[in-house]
Amino acid sequence: MLYALIGEERPDSLEKRLAARPTHLERLKALQDQGRLILAGPFPAVDSPDPGPAGFSGSLIVAEFPSLEDAHAWADADPYVAAGVYRQMTVKPFRKVLPP
């Protein structure tokens, strides 16, 4: 089943985000290589594809996991969580409708 993982960023976390980004991306790449990643990306803190020093307000990952518990475990082990980038990580079942 698909799950939406929504990370809500702490204020002033851009430096921590940048430091943890390579490891975070490695984990996402592994999901992609397994054919389980639907999409992933950050929410810019301002209306711009490159928010510069404004940073990001969080991230969204939609991926396939065997269960809600597995999705929570994967989210809890995210490098952004360990680095203190996210103040909260929400995991919800997700049903993709479009595109087919």
PDB file of C-alpha atoms in Angstrom:
ATOM      1  CA  MET A   1       0.000   0.000   0.000  1.00  0.00           C
ATOM      2  CA  LEU A   2       1.054   3.606  -0.500  1.00  0.00           C
ATOM      3  CA  TYR A   3       1.787   5.959   2.377  1.00  0.00           C
ATOM      4  CA  ALA A   4       2.328   9.711   2.567  1.00  0.00           C
ATOM      5  CA  LEU A   5       5.187  10.730   4.856  1.00  0.00           C
ATOM      6  CA  ILE A   6       4.978  14.409   5.755  1.00  0.00           C
ATOM      7  CA  GLY A   7       7.878  15.983   7.591  1.00  0.00           C
ATOM      8  CA  GLU A   8       7.280  19.365   9.245  1.00  0.00           C
ATOM      9  CA  GLU A   9      10.467  21.347   9.574  1.00  0.00           C
ATOM     10  CA  ARG A  10      11.794  23.122  12.639  1.00  0.00           C
ATOM     11  CA  PRO A  11      12.545  26.836  12.241  1.00  0.00           C
ATOM     12  CA  ASP A  12      16.113  27.644  11.234  1.00  0.00           C
ATOM     13  CA  SER A  13      16.917  24.052  10.234  1.00  0.00           C
ATOM     14  CA  LEU A  14      18.398  24.738   6.782  1.00  0.00           C
ATOM     15  CA  GLU A  15      21.999  24.087   7.865  1.00  0.00           C
ATOM     16  CA  LYS A  16      21.028  20.754   9.467  1.00  0.00           C
ATOM     17  CA  ARG A  17      19.003  19.858   6.375  1.00  0.00           C
ATOM     18  CA  LEU A  18      21.918  20.503   4.043  1.00  0.00           C
ATOM     19  CA  ALA A  19      24.277  18.437   6.217  1.00  0.00           C
ATOM     20  CA  ALA A  20      21.899  15.433   6.339  1.00  0.00           C
ATOM     21  CA  ARG A  21      20.722  15.690   2.714  1.00  0.00           C
ATOM     22  CA  PRO A  22      23.171  13.217   1.089  1.00  0.00           C
ATOM     23  CA  THR A  23      22.149  10.397   3.444  1.00  0.00           C
ATOM     24  CA  HIS A  24      18.476  11.328   3.144  1.00  0.00           C
ATOM     25  CA  LEU A  25      18.731  11.154  -0.658  1.00  0.00           C
ATOM     26  CA  GLU A  26      20.525   7.773  -0.511  1.00  0.00           C
ATOM     27  CA  ARG A  27      17.550   6.286   1.315  1.00  0.00           C
ATOM     28  CA  LEU A  28      15.120   7.778  -1.196  1.00  0.00           C
ATOM     29  CA  LYS A  29      17.238   6.443  -4.063  1.00  0.00           C
ATOM     30  CA  ALA A  30      17.057   2.961  -2.516  1.00  0.00           C
ATOM     31  CA  LEU A  31      13.236   3.201  -2.482  1.00  0.00           C
ATOM     32  CA  GLN A  32      13.341   4.369  -6.080  1.00  0.00           C
ATOM     33  CA  ASP A  33      15.612   1.500  -7.118  1.00  0.00           C
ATOM     34  CA  GLN A  34      13.136  -0.912  -5.507  1.00  0.00           C
ATOM     35  CA  GLY A  35      10.289   0.644  -7.526  1.00  0.00           C
ATOM     36  CA  ARG A  36       8.541   1.808  -4.337  1.00  0.00           C
ATOM     37  CA  LEU A  37       8.990   5.597  -4.540  1.00  0.00           C
ATOM     38  CA  ILE A  38       6.129   7.525  -6.161  1.00  0.00           C
ATOM     39  CA  LEU A  39       7.394  11.049  -5.424  1.00  0.00           C
ATOM     40  CA  ALA A  40       9.488  12.987  -2.971  1.00  0.00           C
ATOM     41  CA  GLY A  41      10.395  16.606  -2.450  1.00  0.00           C
ATOM     42  CA  PRO A  42      10.532  19.584  -0.115  1.00  0.00           C
ATOM     43  CA  PHE A  43       8.072  22.388   0.543  1.00  0.00           C
ATOM     44  CA  PRO A  44       9.905  25.695  -0.089  1.00  0.00           C
ATOM     45  CA  ALA A  45       9.280  28.173   2.736  1.00  0.00           C
ATOM     46  CA  VAL A  46       8.635  30.914   0.172  1.00  0.00           C
ATOM     47  CA  ASP A  47       6.979  30.882  -3.252  1.00  0.00           C
ATOM     48  CA  SER A  48      10.111  30.012  -5.215  1.00  0.00           C
ATOM     49  CA  PRO A  49      11.691  26.820  -6.568  1.00  0.00           C
ATOM     50  CA  ASP A  50      14.932  27.949  -4.889  1.00  0.00           C
ATOM     51  CA  PRO A  51      14.017  29.506  -1.534  1.00  0.00           C
ATOM     52  CA  GLY A  52      17.621  30.367  -0.697  1.00  0.00           C
ATOM     53  CA  PRO A  53      18.165  31.206   2.977  1.00  0.00           C
ATOM     54  CA  ALA A  54      14.400  31.019   3.670  1.00  0.00           C
ATOM     55  CA  GLY A  55      14.812  27.256   3.461  1.00  0.00           C
ATOM     56  CA  PHE A  56      11.980  24.784   3.569  1.00  0.00           C
ATOM     57  CA  SER A  57       8.916  24.161   5.697  1.00  0.00           C
ATOM     58  CA  GLY A  58       9.037  20.381   5.341  1.00  0.00           C
ATOM     59  CA  SER A  59       8.883  17.527   2.860  1.00  0.00           C
ATOM     60  CA  LEU A  60       6.518  15.027   1.288  1.00  0.00           C
ATOM     61  CA  ILE A  61       7.344  11.432   0.383  1.00  0.00           C
ATOM     62  CA  VAL A  62       4.813   9.074  -1.174  1.00  0.00           C
ATOM     63  CA  ALA A  63       6.061   5.506  -1.265  1.00  0.00           C
ATOM     64  CA  GLU A  64       4.951   1.903  -1.040  1.00  0.00           C
ATOM     65  CA  PHE A  65       5.478  -0.021   2.193  1.00  0.00           C
ATOM     66  CA  PRO A  66       4.198  -3.435   3.337  1.00  0.00           C
ATOM     67  CA  SER A  67       2.326  -1.893   6.276  1.00  0.00           C
ATOM     68  CA  LEU A  68       1.667   1.290   8.211  1.00  0.00           C
ATOM     69  CA  GLU A  69       4.118   0.080  10.855  1.00  0.00           C
ATOM     70  CA  ASP A  70       6.842  -0.359   8.215  1.00  0.00           C
ATOM     71  CA  ALA A  71       6.168   3.136   6.869  1.00  0.00           C
ATOM     72  CA  HIS A  72       6.435   4.571  10.402  1.00  0.00           C
ATOM     73  CA  ALA A  73       9.678   2.686  11.025  1.00  0.00           C
ATOM     74  CA  TRP A  74      11.168   3.958   7.764  1.00  0.00           C
ATOM     75  CA  ALA A  75      10.089   7.528   8.547  1.00  0.00           C
ATOM     76  CA  ASP A  76      11.441   7.369  12.106  1.00  0.00           C
ATOM     77  CA  ALA A  77      14.853   6.312  10.745  1.00  0.00           C
ATOM     78  CA  ASP A  78      15.077   9.220   8.299  1.00  0.00           C
ATOM     79  CA  PRO A  79      18.327  11.206   8.589  1.00  0.00           C
ATOM     80  CA  TYR A  80      16.344  14.448   8.784  1.00  0.00           C
ATOM     81  CA  VAL A  81      14.619  13.123  11.912  1.00  0.00           C
ATOM     82  CA  ALA A  82      17.953  12.105  13.467  1.00  0.00           C
ATOM     83  CA  ALA A  83      19.511  15.483  12.601  1.00  0.00           C
ATOM     84  CA  GLY A  84      16.648  17.426  14.174  1.00  0.00           C
ATOM     85  CA  VAL A  85      15.448  18.922  10.888  1.00  0.00           C
ATOM     86  CA  TYR A  86      11.854  17.771  11.371  1.00  0.00           C
ATOM     87  CA  ARG A  87       9.834  18.742  14.417  1.00  0.00           C
ATOM     88  CA  GLN A  88       7.179  16.214  13.451  1.00  0.00           C
ATOM     89  CA  MET A  89       6.778  13.351  10.986  1.00  0.00           C
ATOM     90  CA  THR A  90       3.251  12.274  10.025  1.00  0.00           C
ATOM     91  CA  VAL A  91       2.570   9.009   8.201  1.00  0.00           C
ATOM     92  CA  LYS A  92      -0.798   8.375   6.557  1.00  0.00           C
ATOM     93  CA  PRO A  93      -2.147   5.717   4.212  1.00  0.00           C
ATOM     94  CA  PHE A  94      -2.467   7.175   0.714  1.00  0.00           C
ATOM     95  CA  ARG A  95      -4.669   6.147  -2.186  1.00  0.00           C
ATOM     96  CA  LYS A  96      -3.425   7.308  -5.574  1.00  0.00           C
ATOM     97  CA  VAL A  97      -6.254   8.121  -7.994  1.00  0.00           C
ATOM     98  CA  LEU A  98      -4.584  10.108 -10.788  1.00  0.00           C
ATOM     99  CA  PRO A  99      -2.665   9.751 -12.941  1.00  0.00           C
ATOM    100  CA  PRO A 100      -3.451   6.064 -13.470  1.00  0.00           C
TER     101      PRO A 100
END
